[in-house]
Tab-separated table of C-alpha atoms in Angstrom:
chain	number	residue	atom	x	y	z
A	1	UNK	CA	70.239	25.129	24.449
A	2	UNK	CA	66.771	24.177	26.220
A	3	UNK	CA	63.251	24.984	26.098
A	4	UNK	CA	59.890	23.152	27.450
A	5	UNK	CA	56.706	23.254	25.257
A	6	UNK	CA	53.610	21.769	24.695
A	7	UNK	CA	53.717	18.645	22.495
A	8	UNK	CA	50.369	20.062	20.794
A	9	UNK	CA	50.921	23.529	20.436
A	10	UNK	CA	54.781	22.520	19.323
A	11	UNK	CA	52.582	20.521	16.611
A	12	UNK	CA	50.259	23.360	15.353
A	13	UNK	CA	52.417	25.837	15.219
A	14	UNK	CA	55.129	23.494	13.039
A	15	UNK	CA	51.755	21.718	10.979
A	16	UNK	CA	51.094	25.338	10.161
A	17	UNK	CA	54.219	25.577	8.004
A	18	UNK	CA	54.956	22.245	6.965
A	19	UNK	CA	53.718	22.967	3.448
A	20	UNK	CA	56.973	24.690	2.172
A	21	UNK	CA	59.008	22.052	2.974
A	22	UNK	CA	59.577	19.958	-0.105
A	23	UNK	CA	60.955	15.966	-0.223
A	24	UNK	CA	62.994	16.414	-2.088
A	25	UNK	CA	64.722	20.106	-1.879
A	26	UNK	CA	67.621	21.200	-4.052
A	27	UNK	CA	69.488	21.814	-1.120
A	28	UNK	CA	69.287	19.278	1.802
A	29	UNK	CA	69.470	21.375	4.399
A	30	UNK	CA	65.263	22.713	3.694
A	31	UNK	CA	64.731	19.358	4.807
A	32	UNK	CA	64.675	21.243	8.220
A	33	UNK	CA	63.121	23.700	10.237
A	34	UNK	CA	65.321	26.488	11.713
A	35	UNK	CA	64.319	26.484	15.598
A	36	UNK	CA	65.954	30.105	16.698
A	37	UNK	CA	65.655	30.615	20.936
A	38	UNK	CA	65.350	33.969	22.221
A	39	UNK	CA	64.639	33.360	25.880
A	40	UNK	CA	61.458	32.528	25.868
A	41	UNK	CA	60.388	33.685	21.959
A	42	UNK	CA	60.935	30.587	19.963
A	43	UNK	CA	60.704	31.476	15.705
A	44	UNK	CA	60.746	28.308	13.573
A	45	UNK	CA	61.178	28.743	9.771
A	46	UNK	CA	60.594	26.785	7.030
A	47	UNK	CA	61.907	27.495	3.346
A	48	UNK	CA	62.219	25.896	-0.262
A	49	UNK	CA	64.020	29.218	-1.243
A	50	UNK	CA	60.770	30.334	-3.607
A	51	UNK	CA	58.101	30.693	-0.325
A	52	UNK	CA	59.326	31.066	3.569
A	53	UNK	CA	57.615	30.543	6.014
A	54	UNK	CA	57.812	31.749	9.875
A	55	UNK	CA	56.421	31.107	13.085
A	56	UNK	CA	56.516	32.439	16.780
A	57	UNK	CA	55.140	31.503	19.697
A	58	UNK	CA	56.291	31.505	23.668
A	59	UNK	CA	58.221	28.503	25.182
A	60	UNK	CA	59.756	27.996	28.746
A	61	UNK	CA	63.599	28.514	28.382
A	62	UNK	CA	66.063	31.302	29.687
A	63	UNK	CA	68.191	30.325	26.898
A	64	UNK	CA	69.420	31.727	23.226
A	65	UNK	CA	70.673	29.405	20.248
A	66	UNK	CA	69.855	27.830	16.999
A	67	UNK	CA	69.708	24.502	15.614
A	68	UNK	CA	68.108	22.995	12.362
A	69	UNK	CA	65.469	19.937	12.723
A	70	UNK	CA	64.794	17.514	10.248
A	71	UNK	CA	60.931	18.289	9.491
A	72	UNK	CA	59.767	14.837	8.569
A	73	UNK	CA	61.204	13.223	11.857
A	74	UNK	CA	60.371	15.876	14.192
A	75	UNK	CA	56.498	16.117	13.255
A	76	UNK	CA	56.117	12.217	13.089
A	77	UNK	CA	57.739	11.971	16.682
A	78	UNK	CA	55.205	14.877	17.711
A	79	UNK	CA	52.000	13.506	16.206
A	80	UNK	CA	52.586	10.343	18.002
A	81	UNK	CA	52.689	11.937	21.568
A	82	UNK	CA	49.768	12.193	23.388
A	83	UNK	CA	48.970	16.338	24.953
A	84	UNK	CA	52.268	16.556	27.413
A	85	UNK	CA	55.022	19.273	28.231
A	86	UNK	CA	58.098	18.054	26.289
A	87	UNK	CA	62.061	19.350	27.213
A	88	UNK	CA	64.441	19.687	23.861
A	89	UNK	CA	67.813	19.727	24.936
A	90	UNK	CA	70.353	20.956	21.876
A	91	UNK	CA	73.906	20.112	22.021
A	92	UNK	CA	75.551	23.014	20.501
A	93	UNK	CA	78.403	20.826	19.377
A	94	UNK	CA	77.162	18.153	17.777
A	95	UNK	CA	73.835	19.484	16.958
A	96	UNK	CA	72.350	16.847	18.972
A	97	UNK	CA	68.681	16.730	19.818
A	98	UNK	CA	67.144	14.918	22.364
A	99	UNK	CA	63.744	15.170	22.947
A	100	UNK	CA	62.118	14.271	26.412
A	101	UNK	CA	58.625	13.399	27.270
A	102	UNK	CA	56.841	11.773	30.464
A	103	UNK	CA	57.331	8.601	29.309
A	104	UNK	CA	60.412	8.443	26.482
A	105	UNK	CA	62.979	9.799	25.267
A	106	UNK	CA	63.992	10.365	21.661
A	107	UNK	CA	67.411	11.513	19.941
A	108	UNK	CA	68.030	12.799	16.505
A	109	UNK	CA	70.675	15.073	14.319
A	110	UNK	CA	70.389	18.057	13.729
A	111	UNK	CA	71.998	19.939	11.552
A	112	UNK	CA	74.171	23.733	11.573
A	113	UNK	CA	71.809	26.643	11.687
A	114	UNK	CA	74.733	28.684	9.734
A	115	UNK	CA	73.931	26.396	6.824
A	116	UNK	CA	70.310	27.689	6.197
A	117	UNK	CA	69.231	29.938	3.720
A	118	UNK	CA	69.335	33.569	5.560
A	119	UNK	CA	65.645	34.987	4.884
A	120	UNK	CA	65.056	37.015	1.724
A	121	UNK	CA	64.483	40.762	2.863
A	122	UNK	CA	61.803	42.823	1.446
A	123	UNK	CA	62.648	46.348	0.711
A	124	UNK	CA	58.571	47.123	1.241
A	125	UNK	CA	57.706	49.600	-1.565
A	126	UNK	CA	54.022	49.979	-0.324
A	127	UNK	CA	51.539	48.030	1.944
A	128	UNK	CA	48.147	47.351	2.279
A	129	UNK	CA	45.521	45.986	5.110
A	130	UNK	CA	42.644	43.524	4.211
A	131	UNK	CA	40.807	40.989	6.149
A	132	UNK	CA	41.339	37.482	6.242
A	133	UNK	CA	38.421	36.659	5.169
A	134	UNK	CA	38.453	39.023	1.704
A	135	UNK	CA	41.790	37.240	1.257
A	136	UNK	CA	40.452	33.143	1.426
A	137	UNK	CA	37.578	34.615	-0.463
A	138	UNK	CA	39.489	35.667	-3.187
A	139	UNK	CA	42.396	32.740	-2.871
A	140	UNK	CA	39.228	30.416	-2.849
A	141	UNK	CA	37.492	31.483	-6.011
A	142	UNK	CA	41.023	32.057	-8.312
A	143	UNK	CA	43.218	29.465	-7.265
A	144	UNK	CA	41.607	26.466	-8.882
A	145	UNK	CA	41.430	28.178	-12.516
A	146	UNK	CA	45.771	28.790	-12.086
A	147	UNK	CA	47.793	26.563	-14.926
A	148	UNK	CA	49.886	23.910	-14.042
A	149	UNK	CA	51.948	24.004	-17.100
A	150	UNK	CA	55.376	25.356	-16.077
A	151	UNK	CA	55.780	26.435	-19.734
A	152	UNK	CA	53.697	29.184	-19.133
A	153	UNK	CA	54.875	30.334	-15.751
A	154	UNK	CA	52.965	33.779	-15.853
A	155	UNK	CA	49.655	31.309	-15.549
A	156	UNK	CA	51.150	29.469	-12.870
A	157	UNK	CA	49.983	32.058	-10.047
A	158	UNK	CA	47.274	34.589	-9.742
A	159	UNK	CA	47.356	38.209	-11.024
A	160	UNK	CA	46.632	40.617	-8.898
A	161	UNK	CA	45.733	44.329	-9.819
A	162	UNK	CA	45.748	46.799	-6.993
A	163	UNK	CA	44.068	50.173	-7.232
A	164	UNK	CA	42.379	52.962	-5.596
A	165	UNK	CA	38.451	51.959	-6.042
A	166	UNK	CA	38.939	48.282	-5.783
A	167	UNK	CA	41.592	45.348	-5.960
A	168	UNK	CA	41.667	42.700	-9.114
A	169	UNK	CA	42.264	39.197	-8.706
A	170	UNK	CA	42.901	36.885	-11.843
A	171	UNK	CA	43.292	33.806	-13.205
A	172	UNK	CA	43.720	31.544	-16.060
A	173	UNK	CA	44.432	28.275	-17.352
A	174	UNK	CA	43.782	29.162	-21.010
A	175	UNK	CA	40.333	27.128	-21.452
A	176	UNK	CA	39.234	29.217	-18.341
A	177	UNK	CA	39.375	32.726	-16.696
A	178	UNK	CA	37.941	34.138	-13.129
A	179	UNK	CA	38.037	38.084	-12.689
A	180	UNK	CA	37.524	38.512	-8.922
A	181	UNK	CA	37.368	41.956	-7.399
A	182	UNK	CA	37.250	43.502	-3.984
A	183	UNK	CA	36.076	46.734	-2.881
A	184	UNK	CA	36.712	46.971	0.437
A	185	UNK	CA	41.016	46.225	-0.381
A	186	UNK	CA	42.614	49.908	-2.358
A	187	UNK	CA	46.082	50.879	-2.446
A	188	UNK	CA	47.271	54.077	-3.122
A	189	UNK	CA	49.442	52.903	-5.512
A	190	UNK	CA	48.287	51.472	-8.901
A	191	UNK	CA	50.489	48.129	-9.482
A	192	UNK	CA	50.005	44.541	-10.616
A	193	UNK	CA	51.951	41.447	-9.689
A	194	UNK	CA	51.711	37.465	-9.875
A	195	UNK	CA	51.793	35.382	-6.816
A	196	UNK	CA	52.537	31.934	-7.064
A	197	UNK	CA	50.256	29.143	-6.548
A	198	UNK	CA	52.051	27.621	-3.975
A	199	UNK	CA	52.539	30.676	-2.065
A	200	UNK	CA	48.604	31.386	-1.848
A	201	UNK	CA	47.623	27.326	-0.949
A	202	UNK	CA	50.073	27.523	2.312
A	203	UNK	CA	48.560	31.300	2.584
A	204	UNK	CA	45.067	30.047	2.291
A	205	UNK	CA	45.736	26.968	4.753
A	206	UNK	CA	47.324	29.019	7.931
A	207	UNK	CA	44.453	31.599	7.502
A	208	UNK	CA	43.226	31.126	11.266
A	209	UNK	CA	39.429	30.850	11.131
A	210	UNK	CA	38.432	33.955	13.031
A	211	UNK	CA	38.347	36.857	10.806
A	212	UNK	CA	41.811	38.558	11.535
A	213	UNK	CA	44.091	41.495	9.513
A	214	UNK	CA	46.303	40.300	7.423
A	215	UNK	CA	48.938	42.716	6.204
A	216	UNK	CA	50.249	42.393	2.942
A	217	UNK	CA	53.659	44.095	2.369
A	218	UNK	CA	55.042	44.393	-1.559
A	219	UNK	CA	58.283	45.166	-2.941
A	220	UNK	CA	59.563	44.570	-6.917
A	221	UNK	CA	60.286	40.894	-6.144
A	222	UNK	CA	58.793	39.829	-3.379
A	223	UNK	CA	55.577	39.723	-1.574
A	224	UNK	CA	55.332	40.026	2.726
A	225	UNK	CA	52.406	38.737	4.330
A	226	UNK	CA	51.712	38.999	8.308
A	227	UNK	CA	49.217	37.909	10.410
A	228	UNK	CA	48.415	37.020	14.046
A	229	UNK	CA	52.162	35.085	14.403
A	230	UNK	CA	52.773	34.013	11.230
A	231	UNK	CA	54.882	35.764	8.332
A	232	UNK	CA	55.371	34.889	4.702
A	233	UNK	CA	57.480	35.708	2.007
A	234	UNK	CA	56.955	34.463	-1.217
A	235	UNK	CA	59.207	35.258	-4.582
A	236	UNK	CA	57.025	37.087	-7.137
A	237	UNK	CA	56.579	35.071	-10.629
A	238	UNK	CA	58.558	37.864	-12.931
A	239	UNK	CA	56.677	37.200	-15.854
A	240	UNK	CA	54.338	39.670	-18.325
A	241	UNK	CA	50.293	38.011	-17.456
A	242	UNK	CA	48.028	38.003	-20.426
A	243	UNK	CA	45.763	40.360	-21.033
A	244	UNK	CA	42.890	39.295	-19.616
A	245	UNK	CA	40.633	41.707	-20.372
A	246	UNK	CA	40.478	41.861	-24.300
A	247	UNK	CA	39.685	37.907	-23.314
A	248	UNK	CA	35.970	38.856	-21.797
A	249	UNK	CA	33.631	39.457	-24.747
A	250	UNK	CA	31.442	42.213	-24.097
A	251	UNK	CA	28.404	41.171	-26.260
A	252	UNK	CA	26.255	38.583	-25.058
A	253	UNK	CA	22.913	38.943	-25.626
A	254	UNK	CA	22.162	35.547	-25.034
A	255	UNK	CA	21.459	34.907	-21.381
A	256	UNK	CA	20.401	31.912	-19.343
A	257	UNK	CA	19.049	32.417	-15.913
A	258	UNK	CA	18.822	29.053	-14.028
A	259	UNK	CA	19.436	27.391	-10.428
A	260	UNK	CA	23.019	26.825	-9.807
A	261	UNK	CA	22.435	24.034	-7.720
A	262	UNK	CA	20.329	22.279	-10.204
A	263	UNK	CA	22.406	22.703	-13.425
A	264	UNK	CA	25.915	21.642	-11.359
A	265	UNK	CA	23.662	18.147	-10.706
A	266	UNK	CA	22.796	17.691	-14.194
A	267	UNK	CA	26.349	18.363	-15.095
A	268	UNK	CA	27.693	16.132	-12.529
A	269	UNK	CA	25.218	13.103	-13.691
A	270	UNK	CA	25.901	13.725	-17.069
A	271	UNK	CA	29.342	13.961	-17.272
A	272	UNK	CA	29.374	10.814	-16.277
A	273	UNK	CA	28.410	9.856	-20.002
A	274	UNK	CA	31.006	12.011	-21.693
A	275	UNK	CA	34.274	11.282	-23.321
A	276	UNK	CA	36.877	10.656	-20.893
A	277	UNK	CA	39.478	12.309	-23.098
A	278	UNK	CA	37.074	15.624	-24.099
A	279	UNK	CA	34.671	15.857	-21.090
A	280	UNK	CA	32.356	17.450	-23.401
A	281	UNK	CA	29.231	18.281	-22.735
A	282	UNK	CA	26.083	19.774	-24.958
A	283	UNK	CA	23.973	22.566	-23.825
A	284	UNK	CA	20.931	23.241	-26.347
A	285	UNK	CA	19.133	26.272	-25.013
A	286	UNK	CA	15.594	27.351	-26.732
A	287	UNK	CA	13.434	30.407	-25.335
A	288	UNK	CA	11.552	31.114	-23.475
A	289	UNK	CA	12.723	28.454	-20.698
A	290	UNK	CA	14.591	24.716	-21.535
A	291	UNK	CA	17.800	23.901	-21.878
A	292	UNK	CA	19.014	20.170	-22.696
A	293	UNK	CA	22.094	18.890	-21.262
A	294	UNK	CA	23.754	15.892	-23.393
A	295	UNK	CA	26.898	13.863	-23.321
A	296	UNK	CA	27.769	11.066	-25.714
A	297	UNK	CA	30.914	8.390	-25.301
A	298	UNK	CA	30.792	7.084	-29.204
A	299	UNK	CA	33.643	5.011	-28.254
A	300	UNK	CA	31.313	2.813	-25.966
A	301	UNK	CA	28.342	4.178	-27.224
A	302	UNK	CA	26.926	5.481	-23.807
A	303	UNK	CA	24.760	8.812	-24.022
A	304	UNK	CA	22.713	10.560	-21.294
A	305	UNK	CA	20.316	13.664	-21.593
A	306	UNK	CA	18.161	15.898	-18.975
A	307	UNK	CA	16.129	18.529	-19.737
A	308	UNK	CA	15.701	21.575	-17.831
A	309	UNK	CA	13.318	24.877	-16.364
A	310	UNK	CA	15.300	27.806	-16.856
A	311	UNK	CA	15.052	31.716	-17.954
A	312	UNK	CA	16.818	32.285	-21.624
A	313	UNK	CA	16.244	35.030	-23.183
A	314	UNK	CA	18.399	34.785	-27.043
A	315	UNK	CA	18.281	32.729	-29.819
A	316	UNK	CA	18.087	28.896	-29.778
A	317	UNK	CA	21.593	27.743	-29.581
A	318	UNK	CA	23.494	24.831	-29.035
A	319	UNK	CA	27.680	24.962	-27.363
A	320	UNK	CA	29.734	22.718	-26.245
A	321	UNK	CA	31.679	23.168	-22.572
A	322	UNK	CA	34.273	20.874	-21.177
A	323	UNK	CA	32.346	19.785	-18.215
A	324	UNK	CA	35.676	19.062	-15.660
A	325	UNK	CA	36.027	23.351	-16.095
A	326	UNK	CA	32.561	23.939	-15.727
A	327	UNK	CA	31.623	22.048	-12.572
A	328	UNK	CA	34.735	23.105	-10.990
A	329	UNK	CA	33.796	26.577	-11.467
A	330	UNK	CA	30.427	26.329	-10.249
A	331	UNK	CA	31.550	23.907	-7.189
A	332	UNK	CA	33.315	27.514	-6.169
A	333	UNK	CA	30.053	29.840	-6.544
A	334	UNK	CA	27.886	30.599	-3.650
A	335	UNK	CA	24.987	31.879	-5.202
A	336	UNK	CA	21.795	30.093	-5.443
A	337	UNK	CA	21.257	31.585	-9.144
A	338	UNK	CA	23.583	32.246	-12.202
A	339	UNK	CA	23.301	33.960	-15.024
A	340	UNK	CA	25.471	32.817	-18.721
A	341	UNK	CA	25.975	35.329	-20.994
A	342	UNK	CA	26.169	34.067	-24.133
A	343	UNK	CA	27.191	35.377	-27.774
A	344	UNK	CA	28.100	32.551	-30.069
A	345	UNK	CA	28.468	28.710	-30.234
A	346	UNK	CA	32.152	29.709	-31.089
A	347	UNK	CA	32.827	32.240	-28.348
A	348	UNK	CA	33.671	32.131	-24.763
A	349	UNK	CA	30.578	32.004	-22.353
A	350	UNK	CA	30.631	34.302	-18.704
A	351	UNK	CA	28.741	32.880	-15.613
A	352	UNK	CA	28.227	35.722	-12.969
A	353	UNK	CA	26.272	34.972	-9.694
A	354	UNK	CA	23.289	36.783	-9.023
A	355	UNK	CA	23.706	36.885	-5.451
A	356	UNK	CA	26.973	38.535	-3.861
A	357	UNK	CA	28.292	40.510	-1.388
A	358	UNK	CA	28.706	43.935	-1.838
A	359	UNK	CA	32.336	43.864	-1.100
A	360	UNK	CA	32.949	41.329	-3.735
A	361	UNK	CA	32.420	40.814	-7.840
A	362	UNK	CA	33.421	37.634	-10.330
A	363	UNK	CA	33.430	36.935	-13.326
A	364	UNK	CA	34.162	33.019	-14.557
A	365	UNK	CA	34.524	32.939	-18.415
A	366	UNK	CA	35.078	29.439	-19.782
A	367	UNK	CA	35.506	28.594	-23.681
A	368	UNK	CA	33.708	26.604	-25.553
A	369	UNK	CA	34.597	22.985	-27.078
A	370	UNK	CA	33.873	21.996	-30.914
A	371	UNK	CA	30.820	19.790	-30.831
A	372	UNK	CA	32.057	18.328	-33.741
A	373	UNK	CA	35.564	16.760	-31.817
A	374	UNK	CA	34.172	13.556	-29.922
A	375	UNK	CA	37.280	11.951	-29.563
């Protein structure tokens, strides 16, 4: 088996799924990619037999075959070669490689195609079409808020609620929760599902930059996603997701109106000053229009405070936020002003922008730390 390529393009497309291959795989053989020859059609797969990932793109040959690459070897020979056509010769035997260039020529092993997990099929129970763009939006804005405790695997990934008016992304950590919608993605079928997190980083990454349709293909276990000439298959998390909505409180007739991009400085410069265990932070809001920001380290008795113009309209109060969450969460916001809805010193707060697209609506909830528990 033969086939000339680019060195580059050989690189992009196999950069492009690199991410599911792990270091160190239960089984050895997803240390490589699976290079399958059609003539001139060349599909390269990666797998850690949770997430798959597939490629295709054209290649000079007149040949068919398989062979599987080691990953690690193969990209570090390729990002070391300057822009050049490159010949792979395959020795169907031995599973030989030998890779030529203008200037070199490099051998490795390869290892028996037959020995590579055979691609999960996806009995497709329904489909729907949404724009790359809608999807990094909402991968963007839910991702970072996902647990990483594998005790809790339903937290692990993002929910997402498909329906006819609009599509419901979520997720949650437990100290935080983003509600994410989209109007312009409906199904007509009502279901719910949890994609991993790992699944939606590698989706999120090989997301080409030009707004393209991404079709998204769903059965009971697994999820299909296509695009341009790249496929995905991902294992859905089969676990029962909280319920997410009794967590939003629906009173909160305290609200604070203020500049996003001045409140995430405060927070940044004052965090500085908080505990490193706690990250807590103070916010002491009194009407018509200040809020305080404080942090205090008793262990080496460092403190910090800024005051602030704002809008509040509610009752002077005083909460505590873990300030980690809360700058993450506004590092993810476009908007240029938010509004917090707040009910009680004890009781989650919501921060909605007050700019968005019409397309789009979130919701970031974030509860509250004692102010009481300086560690």
């Amino acid at each position: 088996m033969k086939f000339i390529v680019s060195s580059s393009v050989l690189l992009k497309q196999l950069a492009t799924i690199n991410g599911v291959v792990s270091t160190n795989p239960i089984v050895p053989i997803l240390e490589n990619f699976l290079f399958q020859l059609d003539t001139n059609l060349l599909t390269v797969t990666a797998s850690d037999l949770q997430t798959v990932m597939i490629t295709e793109f054209q290649v000079e040959s007149l040949d068919k075959g398989a062979i599987a690459i080691p990953a690690k070897l193969l990209l570090d020979t390729l990002r070391g070669l300057p822009e050049q056509p490159i010949a792979v010769n395959v020795d169907n035997d031995t599973f030989g490689i030998e890779i030529v260039s203008d200037n070199g020529r490099y051998k490795l092993a390869g290892e028996n195609p037959i020995d590579f997990p055979k691609i999960p099929s996806v009995n497709r129970s329904f489909s729907v079409e949404l724009s790359s763009v809608a999807l990094q939006n909402a991968i963007a804005n839910t991702i970072f808020a996902t647990s990483t405790d594998e005790l809790r695997p339903a937290m692990t990934g993002v929910f997402l609620q498909l329906g006819s008016d609009y599509a419901t992304f979520v997720a949650t950590d437990g100290h935080r929760l983003i509600r994410y919608r989209r109007y312009d993605v409906k199904s007509v079928v009502d279901t719910t599902m949890i994609i991993p997190r790992k699944a939606l980083n590698l989706l999120k990454s090989s997301l080409p930059s030009e707004n393209v349709v991404v079709k998204a293909e769903f059965s009971q276990a697994n999820a299909f996603f296509s695009f341009a000439n790249i496929r995905m298959i991902c294992r859905l998390i089969d676990e029962r997701f909280p319920d997410y909505e009794n967590a939003i409180p629906t009173n909160n007739p305290n609200v604070l109106t203020i500049s996003r991009g001045e409140i995430l400085n405060s927070l940044r410069r004052i965090s500085i000053y908080s505990n490193r265990t706690t990250h807590q932070i103070r916010l002491k809001l009194t009407p018509p229009n200040q809020l305080v920001i404080s942090a205090e380290d008793l262990d080496y008795a460092n403190e910090a405070n800024e005051r602030l113009l704002c809008e509040y309209n509610g009752d002077e109060m005083e909460i505590g936020f873990n300030a980690k969450f809360l700058i993450e969460m506004l590092n993810n916001l476009d908007a240029t002003t938010l509004s917090f809805e707040l009910s009680a010193p004890n009781r989650a707060g919501i921060v909605i922008p007050m700019e968005k697209d019409d397309d789009e609506d979130i919701l970031m909830l974030v509860m509250p730390v004692m102010l009481n528990t300086y560690a």
